[in-house]
Short mmCIF file of C-alpha atoms and ligand atoms in Angstrom, two decimals:
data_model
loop_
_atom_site.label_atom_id
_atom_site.label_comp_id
_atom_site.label_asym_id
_atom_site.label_seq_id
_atom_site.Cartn_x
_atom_site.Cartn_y
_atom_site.Cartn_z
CA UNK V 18 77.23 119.41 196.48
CA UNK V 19 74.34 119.42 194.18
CA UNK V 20 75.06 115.79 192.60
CA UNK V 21 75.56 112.67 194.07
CA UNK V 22 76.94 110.74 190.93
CA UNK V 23 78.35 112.80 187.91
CA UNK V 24 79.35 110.78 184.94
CA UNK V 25 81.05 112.07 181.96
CA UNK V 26 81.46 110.94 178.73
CA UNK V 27 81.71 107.30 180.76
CA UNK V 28 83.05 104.75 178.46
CA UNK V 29 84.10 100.79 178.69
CA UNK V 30 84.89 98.45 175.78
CA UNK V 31 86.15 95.31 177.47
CA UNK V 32 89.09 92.94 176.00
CA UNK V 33 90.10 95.67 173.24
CA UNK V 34 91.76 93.50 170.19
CA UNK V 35 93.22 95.21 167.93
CA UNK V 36 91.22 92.29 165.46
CA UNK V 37 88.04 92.91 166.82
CA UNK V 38 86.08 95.60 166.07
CA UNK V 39 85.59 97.75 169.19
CA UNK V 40 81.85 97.74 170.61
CA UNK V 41 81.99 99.44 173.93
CA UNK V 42 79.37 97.79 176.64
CA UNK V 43 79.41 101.30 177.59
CA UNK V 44 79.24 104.65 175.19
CA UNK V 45 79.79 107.96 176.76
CA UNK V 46 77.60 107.54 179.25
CA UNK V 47 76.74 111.44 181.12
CA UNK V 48 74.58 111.53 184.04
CA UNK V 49 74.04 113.50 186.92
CA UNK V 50 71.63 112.65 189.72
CA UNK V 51 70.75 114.73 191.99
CA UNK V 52 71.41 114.30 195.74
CA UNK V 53 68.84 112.44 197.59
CA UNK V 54 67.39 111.37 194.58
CA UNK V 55 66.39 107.35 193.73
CA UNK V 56 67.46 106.60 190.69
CA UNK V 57 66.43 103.44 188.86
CA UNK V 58 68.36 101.70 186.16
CA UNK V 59 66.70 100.41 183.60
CA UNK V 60 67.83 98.62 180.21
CA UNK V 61 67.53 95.32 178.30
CA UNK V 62 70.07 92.22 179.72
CA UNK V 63 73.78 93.29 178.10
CA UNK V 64 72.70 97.20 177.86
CA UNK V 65 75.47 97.95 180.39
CA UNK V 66 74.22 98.77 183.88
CA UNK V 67 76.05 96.45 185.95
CA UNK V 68 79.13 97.90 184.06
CA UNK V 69 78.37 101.15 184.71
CA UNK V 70 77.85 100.10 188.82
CA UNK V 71 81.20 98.56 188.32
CA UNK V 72 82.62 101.16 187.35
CA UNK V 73 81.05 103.76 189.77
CA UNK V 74 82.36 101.41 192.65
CA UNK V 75 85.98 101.76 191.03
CA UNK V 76 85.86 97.54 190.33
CA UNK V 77 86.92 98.03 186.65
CA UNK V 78 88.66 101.23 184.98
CA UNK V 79 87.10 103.48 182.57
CA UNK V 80 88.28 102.97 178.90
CA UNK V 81 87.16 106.58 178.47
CA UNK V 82 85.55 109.46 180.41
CA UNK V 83 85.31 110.37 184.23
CA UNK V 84 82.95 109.44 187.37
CA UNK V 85 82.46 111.52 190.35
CA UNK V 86 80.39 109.95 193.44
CA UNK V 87 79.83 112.58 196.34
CA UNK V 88 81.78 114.76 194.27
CA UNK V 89 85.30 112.30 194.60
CA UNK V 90 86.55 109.97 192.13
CA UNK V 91 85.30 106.46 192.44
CA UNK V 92 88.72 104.97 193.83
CA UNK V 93 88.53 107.78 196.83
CA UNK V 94 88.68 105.17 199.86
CA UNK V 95 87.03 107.28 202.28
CA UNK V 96 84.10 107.98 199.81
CA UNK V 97 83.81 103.69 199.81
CA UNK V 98 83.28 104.29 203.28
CA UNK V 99 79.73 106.55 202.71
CA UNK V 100 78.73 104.06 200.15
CA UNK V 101 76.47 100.92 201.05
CA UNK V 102 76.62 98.09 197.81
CA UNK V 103 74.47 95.30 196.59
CA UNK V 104 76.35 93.55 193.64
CA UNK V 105 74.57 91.10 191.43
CA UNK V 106 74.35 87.80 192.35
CA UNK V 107 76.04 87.93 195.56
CA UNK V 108 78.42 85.42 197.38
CA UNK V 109 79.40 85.34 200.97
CA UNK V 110 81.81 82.84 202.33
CA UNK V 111 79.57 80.31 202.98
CA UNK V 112 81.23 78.94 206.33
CA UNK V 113 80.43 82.14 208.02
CA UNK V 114 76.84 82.77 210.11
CA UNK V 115 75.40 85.74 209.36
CA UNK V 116 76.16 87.60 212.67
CA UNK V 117 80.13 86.78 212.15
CA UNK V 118 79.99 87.82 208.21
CA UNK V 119 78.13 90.98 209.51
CA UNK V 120 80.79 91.85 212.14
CA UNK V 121 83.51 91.40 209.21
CA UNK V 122 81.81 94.08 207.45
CA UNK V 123 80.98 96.51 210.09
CA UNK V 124 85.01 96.00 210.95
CA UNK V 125 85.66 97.00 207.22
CA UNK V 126 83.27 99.88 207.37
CA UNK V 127 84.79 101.43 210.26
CA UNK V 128 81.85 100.99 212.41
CA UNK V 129 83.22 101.72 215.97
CA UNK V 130 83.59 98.14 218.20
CA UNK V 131 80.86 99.67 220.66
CA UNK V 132 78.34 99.95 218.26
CA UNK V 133 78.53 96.94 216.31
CA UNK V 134 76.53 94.70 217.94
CA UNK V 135 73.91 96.57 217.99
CA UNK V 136 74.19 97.87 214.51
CA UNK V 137 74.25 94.29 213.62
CA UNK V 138 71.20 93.20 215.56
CA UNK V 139 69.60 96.37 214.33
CA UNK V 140 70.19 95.84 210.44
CA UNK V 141 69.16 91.77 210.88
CA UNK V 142 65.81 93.04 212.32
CA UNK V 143 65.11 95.05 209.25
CA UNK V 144 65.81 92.92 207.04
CA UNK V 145 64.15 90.55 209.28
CA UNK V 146 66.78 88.09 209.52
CA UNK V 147 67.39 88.00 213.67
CA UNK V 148 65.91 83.99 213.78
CA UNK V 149 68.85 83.60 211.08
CA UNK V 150 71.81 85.28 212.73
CA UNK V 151 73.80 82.66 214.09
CA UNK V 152 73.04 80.51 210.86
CA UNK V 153 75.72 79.41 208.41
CA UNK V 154 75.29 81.55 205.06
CA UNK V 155 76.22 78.11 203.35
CA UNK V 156 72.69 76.87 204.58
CA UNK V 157 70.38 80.08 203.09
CA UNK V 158 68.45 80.56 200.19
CA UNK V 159 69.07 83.04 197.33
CA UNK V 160 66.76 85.02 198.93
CA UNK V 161 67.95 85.26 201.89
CA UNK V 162 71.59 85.52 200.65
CA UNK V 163 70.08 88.83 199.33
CA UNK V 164 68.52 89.79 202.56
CA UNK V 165 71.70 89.56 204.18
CA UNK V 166 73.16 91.21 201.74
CA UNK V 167 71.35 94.18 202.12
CA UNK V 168 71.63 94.37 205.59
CA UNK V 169 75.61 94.73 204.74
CA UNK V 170 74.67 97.27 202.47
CA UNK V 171 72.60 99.68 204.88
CA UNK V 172 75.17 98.36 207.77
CA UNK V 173 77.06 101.96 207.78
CA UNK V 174 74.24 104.25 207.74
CA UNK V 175 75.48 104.97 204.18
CA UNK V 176 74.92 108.27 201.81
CA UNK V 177 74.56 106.94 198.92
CA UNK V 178 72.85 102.99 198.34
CA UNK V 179 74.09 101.48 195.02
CA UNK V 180 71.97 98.77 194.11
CA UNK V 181 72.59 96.05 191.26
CA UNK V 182 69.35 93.87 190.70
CA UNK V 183 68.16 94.23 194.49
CA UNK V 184 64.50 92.85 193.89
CA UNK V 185 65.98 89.16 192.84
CA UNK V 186 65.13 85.87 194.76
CA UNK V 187 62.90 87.99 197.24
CA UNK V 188 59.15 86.84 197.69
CA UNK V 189 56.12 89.48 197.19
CA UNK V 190 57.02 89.66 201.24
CA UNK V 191 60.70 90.44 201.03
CA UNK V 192 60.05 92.68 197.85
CA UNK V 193 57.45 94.78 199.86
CA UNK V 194 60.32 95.00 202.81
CA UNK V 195 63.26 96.19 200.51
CA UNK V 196 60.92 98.72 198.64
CA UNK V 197 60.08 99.92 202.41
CA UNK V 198 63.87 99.85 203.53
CA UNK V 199 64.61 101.82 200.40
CA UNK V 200 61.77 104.62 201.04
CA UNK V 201 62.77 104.77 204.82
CA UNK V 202 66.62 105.28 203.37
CA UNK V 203 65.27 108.17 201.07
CA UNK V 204 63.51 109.75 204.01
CA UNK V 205 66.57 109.83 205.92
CA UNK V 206 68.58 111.33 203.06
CA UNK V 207 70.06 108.87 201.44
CA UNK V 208 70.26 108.73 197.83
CA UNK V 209 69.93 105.29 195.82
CA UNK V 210 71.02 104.01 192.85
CA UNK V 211 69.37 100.85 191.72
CA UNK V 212 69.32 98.27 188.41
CA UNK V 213 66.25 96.37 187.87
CA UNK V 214 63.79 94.56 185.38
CA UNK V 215 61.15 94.75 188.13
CA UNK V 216 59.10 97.82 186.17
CA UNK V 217 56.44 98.31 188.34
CA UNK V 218 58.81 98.17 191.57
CA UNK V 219 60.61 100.57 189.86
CA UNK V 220 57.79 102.93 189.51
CA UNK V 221 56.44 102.96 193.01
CA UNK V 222 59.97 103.27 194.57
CA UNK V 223 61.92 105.80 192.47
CA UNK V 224 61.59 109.58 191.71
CA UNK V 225 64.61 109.51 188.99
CA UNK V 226 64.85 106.72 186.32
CA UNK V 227 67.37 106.42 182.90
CA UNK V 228 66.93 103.81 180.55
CA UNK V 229 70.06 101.96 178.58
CA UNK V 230 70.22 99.97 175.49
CA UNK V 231 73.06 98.90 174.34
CA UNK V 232 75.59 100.80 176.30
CA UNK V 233 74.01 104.15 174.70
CA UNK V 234 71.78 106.31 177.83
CA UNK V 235 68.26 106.82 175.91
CA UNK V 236 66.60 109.30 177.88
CA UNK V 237 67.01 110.35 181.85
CA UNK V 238 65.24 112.54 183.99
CA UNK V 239 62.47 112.46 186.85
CA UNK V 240 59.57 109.64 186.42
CA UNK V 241 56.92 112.38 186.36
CA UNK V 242 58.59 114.48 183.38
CA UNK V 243 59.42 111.71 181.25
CA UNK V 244 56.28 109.73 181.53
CA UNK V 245 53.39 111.00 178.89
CA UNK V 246 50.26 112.65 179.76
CA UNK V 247 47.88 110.51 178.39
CA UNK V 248 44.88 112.25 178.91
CA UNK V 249 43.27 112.96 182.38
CA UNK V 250 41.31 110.62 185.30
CA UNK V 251 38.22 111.96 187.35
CA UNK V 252 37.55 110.40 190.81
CA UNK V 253 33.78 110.57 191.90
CA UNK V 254 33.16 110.30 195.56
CA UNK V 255 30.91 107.78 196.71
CA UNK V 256 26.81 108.21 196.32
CA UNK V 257 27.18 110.42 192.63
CA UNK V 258 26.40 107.55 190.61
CA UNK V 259 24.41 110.00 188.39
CA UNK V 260 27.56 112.31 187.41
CA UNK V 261 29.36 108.73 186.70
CA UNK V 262 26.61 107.32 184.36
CA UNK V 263 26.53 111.01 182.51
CA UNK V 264 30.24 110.26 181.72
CA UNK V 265 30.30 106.31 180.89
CA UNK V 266 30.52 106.43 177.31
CA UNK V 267 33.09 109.12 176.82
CA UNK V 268 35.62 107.15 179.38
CA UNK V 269 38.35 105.20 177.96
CA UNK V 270 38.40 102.75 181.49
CA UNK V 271 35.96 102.57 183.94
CA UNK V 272 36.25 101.43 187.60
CA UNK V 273 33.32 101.07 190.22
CA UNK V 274 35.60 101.29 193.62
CA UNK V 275 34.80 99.29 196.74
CA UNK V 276 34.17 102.11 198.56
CA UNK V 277 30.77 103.36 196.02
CA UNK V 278 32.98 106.00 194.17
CA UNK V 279 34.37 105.88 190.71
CA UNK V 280 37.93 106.47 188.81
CA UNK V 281 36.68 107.17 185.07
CA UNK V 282 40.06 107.87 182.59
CA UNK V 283 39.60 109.84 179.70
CA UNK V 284 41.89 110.40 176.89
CA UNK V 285 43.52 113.62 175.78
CA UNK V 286 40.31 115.29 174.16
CA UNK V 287 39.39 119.03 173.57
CA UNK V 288 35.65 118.32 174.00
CA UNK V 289 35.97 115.85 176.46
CA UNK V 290 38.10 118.19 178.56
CA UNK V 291 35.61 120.83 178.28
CA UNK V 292 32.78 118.40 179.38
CA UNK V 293 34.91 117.41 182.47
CA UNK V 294 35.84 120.71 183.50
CA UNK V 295 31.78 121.76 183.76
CA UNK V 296 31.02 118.53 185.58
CA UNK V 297 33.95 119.61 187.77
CA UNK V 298 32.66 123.18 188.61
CA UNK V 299 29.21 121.70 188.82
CA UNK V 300 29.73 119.02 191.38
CA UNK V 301 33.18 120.64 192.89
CA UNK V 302 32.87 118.59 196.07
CA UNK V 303 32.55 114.83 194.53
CA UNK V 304 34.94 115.44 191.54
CA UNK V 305 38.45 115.53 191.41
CA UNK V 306 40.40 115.67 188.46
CA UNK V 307 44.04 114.57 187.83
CA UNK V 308 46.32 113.96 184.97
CA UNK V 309 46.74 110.76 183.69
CA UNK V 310 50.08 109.51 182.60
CA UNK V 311 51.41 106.20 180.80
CA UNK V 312 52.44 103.77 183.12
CA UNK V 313 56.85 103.17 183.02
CA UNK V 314 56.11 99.82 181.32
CA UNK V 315 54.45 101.23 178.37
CA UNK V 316 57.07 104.09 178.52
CA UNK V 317 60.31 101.75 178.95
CA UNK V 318 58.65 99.49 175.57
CA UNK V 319 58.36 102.91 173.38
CA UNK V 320 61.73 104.02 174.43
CA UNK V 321 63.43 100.87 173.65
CA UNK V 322 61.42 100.49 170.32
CA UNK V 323 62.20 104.26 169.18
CA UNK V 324 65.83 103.10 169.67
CA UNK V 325 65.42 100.15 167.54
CA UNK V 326 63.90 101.92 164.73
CA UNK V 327 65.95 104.76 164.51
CA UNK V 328 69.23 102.30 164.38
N1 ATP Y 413 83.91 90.83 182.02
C1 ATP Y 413 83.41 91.02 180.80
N2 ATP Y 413 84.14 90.73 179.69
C2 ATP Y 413 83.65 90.93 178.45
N3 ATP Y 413 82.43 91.45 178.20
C3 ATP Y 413 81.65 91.76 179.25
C4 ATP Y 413 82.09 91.56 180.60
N4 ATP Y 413 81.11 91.97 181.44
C5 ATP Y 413 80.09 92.39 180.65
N5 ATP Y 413 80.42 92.27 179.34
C6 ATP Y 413 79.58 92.66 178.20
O1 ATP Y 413 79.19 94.01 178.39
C7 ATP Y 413 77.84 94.21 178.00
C8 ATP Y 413 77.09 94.83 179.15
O2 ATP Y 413 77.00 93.89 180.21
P1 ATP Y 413 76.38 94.26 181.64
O3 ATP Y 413 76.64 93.12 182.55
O4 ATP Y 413 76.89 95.59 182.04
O5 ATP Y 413 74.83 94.35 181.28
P2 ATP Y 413 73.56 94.54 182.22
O6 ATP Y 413 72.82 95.72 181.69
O7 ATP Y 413 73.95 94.55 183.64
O8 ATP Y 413 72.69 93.24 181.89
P3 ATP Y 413 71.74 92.35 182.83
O9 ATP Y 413 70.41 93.04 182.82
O10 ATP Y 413 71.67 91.05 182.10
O11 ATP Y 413 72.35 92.24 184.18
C9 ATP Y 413 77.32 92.86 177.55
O12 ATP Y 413 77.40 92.81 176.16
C10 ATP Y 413 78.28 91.86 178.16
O13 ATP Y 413 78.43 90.73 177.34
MG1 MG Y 414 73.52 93.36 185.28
#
């Protein structure tokens, strides 16, 4: 299996009247990501991503078009098994402690009784939860509402981690956890399908990204392809100060480094390029050169803002 979510032609107007004029929150949406890929979400509030989760985990019905997750349909009950899920804005029975809501789930997932406890204990540790466990989930904060329910979502060793705003209500801590949880995930093979606002998150976590506006997919594809070269950077190792001051004035940013060494940027220039590649050969082992690209933030604004103007 080459993808791990197929969509085609995915389409959902909700509360179709035959007096109302039909704007779908969703409008043909086709995607395929590939297998072990993480994928962010990205899109205005209202462009139609926690739709389109809802409908990959079978919670509404298409209007139109056709979902395939680990190549089965979205209502396939054993594929729900292989699937871990954060919805948004979560709520857990709020009389339950943590380690009994937990157990519940495991029970659900078809972890075997013999493991479960230690599953349990294992997931609560990562999302560092274990002072917590035998706390009511009545008593916890939003963000630790979402801690828990991420550890429910990793709780079956899942294949494929879908994601609806998981970076909400966590502090710079618990946001540096999940984007470490998400990376050890990858690096075991799972893929990941996440929504978020959170650009820069976004941009250090995922390798896949598709942007919505309005229920219409504006552009999808890996991070590196999509974003634009914008011209190239040249690190200087520390102690060349002179090959830095030579190239000062042509740089469009400038930054001294703790360590002694400078990153100079440069924009997309024939001369300029031809000036760094001779300081390059000259000084081959203090300069390295790499591409620059536009950062997701600036790319996510010009997407949206194409969209806009060609409406
Ligand atoms: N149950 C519903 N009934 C009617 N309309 C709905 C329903 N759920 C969502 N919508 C509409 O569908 C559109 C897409 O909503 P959706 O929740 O998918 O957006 P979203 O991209 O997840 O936004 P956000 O970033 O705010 O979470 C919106 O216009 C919303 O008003
Ligand atoms: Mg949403």
């Amino acid at each position: 299996m080459e993808n791990v979510i197929e969509t085609k032609n995915l389409t959902k107007y909700y509360g179709r009247f035959f007096w109302k004029k039909p704007v779908p929150a969703l409008s043909n949406l086709t995607l395929n990501i590939p297998m072990g890929a993480v994928f962010g979400f990205l899109g205005p509030n209202g462009a139609g991503k926690t739709t389109t989760i809802k409908l990959l985990m079978d919670l509404i019905k298409p209007s139109e078009g056709e979902a395939l997750i680990l190549g089965c349909p979205p209502e396939n009950v054993e594929i729900k098994k292989q699937i871990g899920f954060l919805p948004d804005e979560p709520v857990f029975s709020s009389y339950l402690s943590a380690n009994e809501f937990l157990n519940i789930c495991a029970k659900l997932l078809g972890v075997p009784s013999g493991e479960r406890k230690a599953r349990i204990a294992e997931v609560l540790e990562i999302v560092k939860m274990t002072k917590h466990a035998k706390s009511k989930l009545g008593g916890f904060s939003r963000g630790m509402v979402q801690r828990i329910g991420i550890a429910q979502a990793i709780l079956n060793h899942p294949k494929l981690l879908i994601l609806d705003e998981p970076l909400v209500g966590l502090d710079p801590h618990g946001r540096h956890e999940l984007k470490n949880i998400i990376l050890h995930q990858k690096s075991k093979g799972t893929s990941v399908f996440f929504c978020s606002h959170i650009l820069s998150d976004v941009e250090t976590i995922c390798d896949h990204l598709g942007i919505l506006n309005e229920g219409n997919l504006l552009c999808t594809g890996k991070i590196g392809d999509l974003l634009k070269d914008t011209g190239v950077s040249l690190h200087i190792s520390p102690g060349h100060d002179e090959i830095a001051r030579e190239l000062l004035a042509e740089a469009s940013e400038t930054v001294k480094l703790p360590d002694g060494g400078w990153n100079l940027t440069f924009l997309n220039n024939k001369e300029v390029k031809e000036t760094l590649l001779r300081v390059r050969e000259k000084h081959k082992n203090a300069v390295t050169m790499i591409p620059a690209k536009e950062n997701l933030e600036k790319f996510f604004f010009r997407t949206i803002e194409n969209a806009k103007t060609n409406n």
